[in-house]
Amino acid sequence: MNVLELLNQWPWGAVDWLVIGLGIALAYIVFGIAGFGTALVAGPILILFMPLSKIVPLLVLLDFVAAFGNLLPSRRNVARPELLRLLPCMAVGCTLGVIFLLNLKSDVLLLLMGLFISAYAVYSLWIKTRPAQLSAGWAVPMGTVGGMFGALFGSGGFLYAIYLNSRLPKDAARATQSALISCSTVVRLSLFAVAGVYAELPLLVLALCLLPAMALGLWIGRRLTMKLSREAFVRLVTWLVLASGIALIGRYLST
């Protein structure tokens, strides 16, 4: 079976491909700026064309490439002490997330997370004078809850961003977050591979076709970030966190 035959298994016209490509590019502009948010941006667009069971592994593949693409040029800026604090907590959180996913109804957790991060973002944007730096002890709840919600909903990166942006300069925060996202995507990619999801060749070909849109989005996101001061960068990330919270509440209300 050749590439064209594999692509023909996705019953889309030219306009559909354009919308999907623009959705992916927009998602990775956000990823290039903040280091998270692809599922929250691309998910509502892709769900119009394909089932969620295909969207999640597709975005994991693209996130894997994007995270390492972000990490490689900035790996010297990774704050290893912060990475080592967060990684074990993220691993515990991922484990808890899988347990909850298998044993609990996740819709209430989805609502609570949306309300919590929306409230935090509104507080951060409204209150001008607040502590400039979280203590290192915040790595435990931020890493654990981030890992848990990443496993449950594919969207825990905002908590890493809140913690890292309060403790590190902009470049170090971005590089460290890229390292964390890389680790989490490796875990999820491995699970999908073991489950046989990537044995479906049309999904792999689709991911390859969307790589140029992903690369364009990353390039634009990085250029935008380079023009921002640390204060403007943190504020923009906070707005994205608020948008993520509202999107999660909307997802809960639509279920």
Coordinates of C-alpha atoms in Angstrom, one line a residue:
M1 CA 0.0 0.0 0.0
N2 CA 1.5 3.3 -1.0
V3 CA 1.3 6.7 0.7
L4 CA -1.6 8.0 -1.4
E5 CA -3.7 4.9 -0.6
L6 CA -3.0 5.4 3.1
L7 CA -4.0 9.0 3.0
N8 CA -7.2 8.2 1.1
Q9 CA -8.3 6.3 4.3
W10 CA -8.9 9.8 5.8
P11 CA -12.0 11.0 3.9
W12 CA -11.2 14.7 3.8
G13 CA -11.3 17.3 1.1
A14 CA -8.9 20.1 0.4
V15 CA -10.7 22.5 2.8
D16 CA -10.7 19.9 5.6
W17 CA -6.9 19.4 5.2
L18 CA -6.4 23.2 5.3
V19 CA -8.5 23.6 8.5
I20 CA -6.6 20.7 10.1
G21 CA -3.2 22.1 9.1
L22 CA -4.1 25.6 10.4
G23 CA -5.3 24.1 13.7
I24 CA -2.1 22.2 14.1
A25 CA 0.0 25.3 13.3
L26 CA -2.0 27.4 15.8
A27 CA -1.5 24.7 18.5
Y28 CA 2.2 24.7 18.0
I29 CA 2.5 28.5 17.9
V30 CA 1.1 28.2 21.5
F31 CA 3.5 25.3 22.2
G32 CA 6.4 27.3 20.9
I33 CA 5.5 30.2 23.2
A34 CA 4.4 28.5 26.4
G35 CA 5.6 24.8 26.1
F36 CA 2.1 23.4 26.6
G37 CA -1.5 23.6 25.3
T38 CA -1.5 21.6 22.0
A39 CA -4.4 19.3 23.1
L40 CA -6.5 22.3 24.3
V41 CA -6.0 24.2 21.1
A42 CA -6.0 21.5 18.4
G43 CA -8.4 19.1 20.1
P44 CA -11.6 21.1 19.5
I45 CA -10.6 21.5 15.8
L46 CA -9.5 17.9 15.2
I47 CA -12.6 16.4 16.9
L48 CA -14.6 17.7 14.0
F49 CA -12.7 15.3 11.6
M50 CA -11.6 12.3 13.7
P51 CA -12.3 10.5 16.9
L52 CA -10.6 11.3 20.2
S53 CA -9.0 7.9 20.2
K54 CA -7.0 9.0 17.1
I55 CA -6.4 12.6 18.2
V56 CA -4.5 11.9 21.4
P57 CA -1.9 9.5 20.0
L58 CA -1.5 11.8 17.0
L59 CA -0.7 14.8 19.2
V60 CA 1.6 12.7 21.4
L61 CA 3.6 11.9 18.3
L62 CA 3.8 15.6 17.3
D63 CA 4.5 16.7 20.8
F64 CA 7.3 14.2 21.0
V65 CA 9.0 15.7 18.0
A66 CA 8.2 19.3 19.1
A67 CA 9.4 18.9 22.6
F68 CA 12.8 17.5 21.5
G69 CA 13.0 20.2 18.8
N70 CA 12.6 22.8 21.6
L71 CA 15.0 21.0 23.9
L72 CA 17.9 20.4 21.6
P73 CA 18.9 24.0 20.9
S74 CA 18.3 25.1 24.6
R75 CA 19.4 22.0 26.5
R76 CA 22.3 24.0 28.2
N77 CA 19.7 26.2 29.8
V78 CA 17.9 23.3 31.5
A79 CA 17.8 23.9 35.3
R80 CA 18.8 20.4 36.5
P81 CA 17.9 20.9 40.2
E82 CA 14.4 21.9 39.2
L83 CA 14.1 19.1 36.7
L84 CA 15.2 16.5 39.4
R85 CA 12.7 17.9 41.8
L86 CA 9.8 17.7 39.4
L87 CA 10.4 14.4 37.6
P88 CA 9.8 12.0 40.5
C89 CA 6.6 14.0 41.4
M90 CA 5.5 13.9 37.8
A91 CA 6.0 10.1 37.7
V92 CA 3.9 9.6 40.8
G93 CA 1.2 11.9 39.4
C94 CA 1.1 10.0 36.1
T95 CA 0.7 6.8 38.1
L96 CA -2.2 8.3 40.1
G97 CA -3.7 9.7 36.9
V98 CA -3.8 6.2 35.3
I99 CA -5.3 4.7 38.5
F100 CA -8.0 7.4 38.6
L101 CA -8.7 7.1 34.9
L102 CA -9.3 3.4 35.3
N103 CA -11.3 3.6 38.5
L104 CA -13.0 7.0 38.8
K105 CA -15.3 9.2 36.8
S106 CA -12.9 11.9 35.5
D107 CA -15.6 14.5 34.6
V108 CA -15.7 16.0 38.1
L109 CA -11.9 16.2 38.2
L110 CA -12.0 17.9 34.8
L111 CA -14.3 20.6 36.2
L112 CA -12.3 21.1 39.4
M113 CA -9.1 21.5 37.4
G114 CA -10.7 24.0 35.1
L115 CA -12.1 26.1 38.0
F116 CA -8.8 26.0 39.9
I117 CA -6.5 27.1 37.1
S118 CA -9.0 29.7 35.9
A119 CA -9.2 31.2 39.4
Y120 CA -5.4 31.1 39.7
A121 CA -5.0 32.9 36.4
V122 CA -7.5 35.6 37.2
Y123 CA -5.8 36.1 40.6
S124 CA -2.4 36.4 38.9
L125 CA -3.6 38.9 36.3
W126 CA -5.6 40.9 38.8
I127 CA -3.1 41.1 41.7
K128 CA -0.1 43.2 40.7
T129 CA 1.9 42.6 43.8
R130 CA 2.4 39.0 44.6
P131 CA 5.3 36.8 45.7
A132 CA 7.9 36.8 42.9
Q133 CA 9.0 33.2 43.6
L134 CA 7.4 30.0 44.8
S135 CA 9.4 27.9 47.2
A136 CA 11.1 24.7 46.1
G137 CA 8.5 22.7 48.1
W138 CA 5.9 23.7 45.6
A139 CA 7.5 21.2 43.2
V140 CA 5.7 18.4 45.0
P141 CA 2.1 19.5 44.5
M142 CA 2.8 21.1 41.1
G143 CA 4.7 18.1 39.7
T144 CA 2.3 15.5 41.2
V145 CA -0.9 17.2 40.1
G146 CA 0.6 18.2 36.7
G147 CA 1.5 14.5 36.1
M148 CA -1.9 13.4 37.2
F149 CA -3.8 15.8 35.0
G150 CA -1.5 15.1 32.1
A151 CA -2.4 11.4 32.3
L152 CA -6.1 12.1 32.8
F153 CA -6.6 14.9 30.3
G154 CA -3.4 15.4 28.4
S155 CA -3.1 18.9 29.8
G156 CA -0.9 19.2 32.9
G157 CA 1.9 21.4 31.4
F158 CA 0.4 24.7 32.7
L159 CA 1.3 23.7 36.3
Y160 CA 4.9 23.2 35.4
A161 CA 4.8 26.6 33.7
I162 CA 3.4 28.3 36.8
Y163 CA 6.1 26.8 39.0
L164 CA 9.1 27.2 36.6
N165 CA 8.2 30.7 35.5
S166 CA 8.1 31.8 39.2
R167 CA 11.6 30.4 39.9
L168 CA 13.7 30.7 36.7
P169 CA 14.6 33.2 34.0
K170 CA 12.6 32.9 30.8
D171 CA 15.1 30.8 28.8
A172 CA 15.8 28.4 31.7
A173 CA 12.0 28.0 32.4
R174 CA 11.3 27.2 28.7
A175 CA 14.2 24.7 28.4
T176 CA 13.3 22.9 31.7
Q177 CA 9.7 22.7 30.7
S178 CA 10.7 21.2 27.3
A179 CA 12.7 18.6 29.2
L180 CA 9.7 17.7 31.4
I181 CA 7.3 17.5 28.4
S182 CA 9.9 15.3 26.6
C183 CA 9.9 12.9 29.5
S184 CA 6.1 12.8 29.7
T185 CA 5.7 12.2 26.0
V186 CA 8.2 9.4 26.0
V187 CA 6.1 7.6 28.7
R188 CA 2.8 8.2 26.8
L189 CA 4.4 7.3 23.4
S190 CA 5.7 4.0 24.9
L191 CA 2.2 3.1 26.3
F192 CA 0.5 3.8 23.0
A193 CA 3.2 1.8 21.2
V194 CA 2.8 -1.2 23.5
A195 CA -1.0 -1.0 23.0
G196 CA -0.5 -1.3 19.3
V197 CA -1.9 2.1 18.4
Y198 CA 1.0 3.0 16.1
A199 CA 0.6 -0.2 14.2
E200 CA -2.0 1.7 12.2
L201 CA 0.0 3.1 9.2
P202 CA -2.5 5.8 8.2
L203 CA -2.1 7.5 11.6
L204 CA 1.7 7.5 11.1
V205 CA 1.4 8.9 7.6
L206 CA -1.0 11.6 8.9
A207 CA 1.5 12.6 11.5
L208 CA 4.2 12.9 8.8
C209 CA 1.9 15.0 6.7
L210 CA 1.3 17.4 9.6
L211 CA 4.9 17.8 10.5
P212 CA 5.4 20.9 8.3
A213 CA 2.4 22.7 10.0
M214 CA 3.9 21.8 13.4
A215 CA 7.3 23.1 12.4
L216 CA 5.8 26.3 11.1
G217 CA 3.9 26.9 14.3
L218 CA 7.0 26.2 16.4
W219 CA 9.0 28.6 14.3
I220 CA 6.5 31.4 14.7
G221 CA 6.1 30.7 18.4
R222 CA 9.8 30.9 19.1
R223 CA 10.1 34.2 17.1
L224 CA 7.3 35.7 19.1
T225 CA 8.9 34.6 22.4
M226 CA 12.3 36.1 21.6
K227 CA 10.6 39.5 21.3
L228 CA 9.0 39.3 24.8
S229 CA 10.5 40.5 28.1
R230 CA 10.3 38.0 31.0
E231 CA 7.3 39.9 32.5
A232 CA 5.4 40.0 29.2
F233 CA 6.2 36.3 28.7
V234 CA 4.9 35.3 32.1
R235 CA 1.8 37.4 31.6
L236 CA 1.1 35.8 28.2
V237 CA 1.6 32.3 29.7
T238 CA -0.9 33.3 32.4
W239 CA -3.5 34.3 29.8
L240 CA -2.9 31.0 28.1
V241 CA -3.4 29.2 31.4
L242 CA -6.7 31.1 31.8
A243 CA -7.8 30.0 28.3
S244 CA -6.9 26.4 29.2
G245 CA -9.1 26.6 32.3
I246 CA -12.0 28.0 30.4
A247 CA -11.5 25.3 27.7
L248 CA -11.6 22.5 30.3
I249 CA -14.8 23.9 31.9
G250 CA -16.3 24.0 28.4
R251 CA -15.2 20.4 27.8
Y252 CA -16.9 19.4 31.1
L253 CA -20.1 21.2 30.2
S254 CA -20.2 19.6 26.8
T255 CA -20.0 16.1 28.1

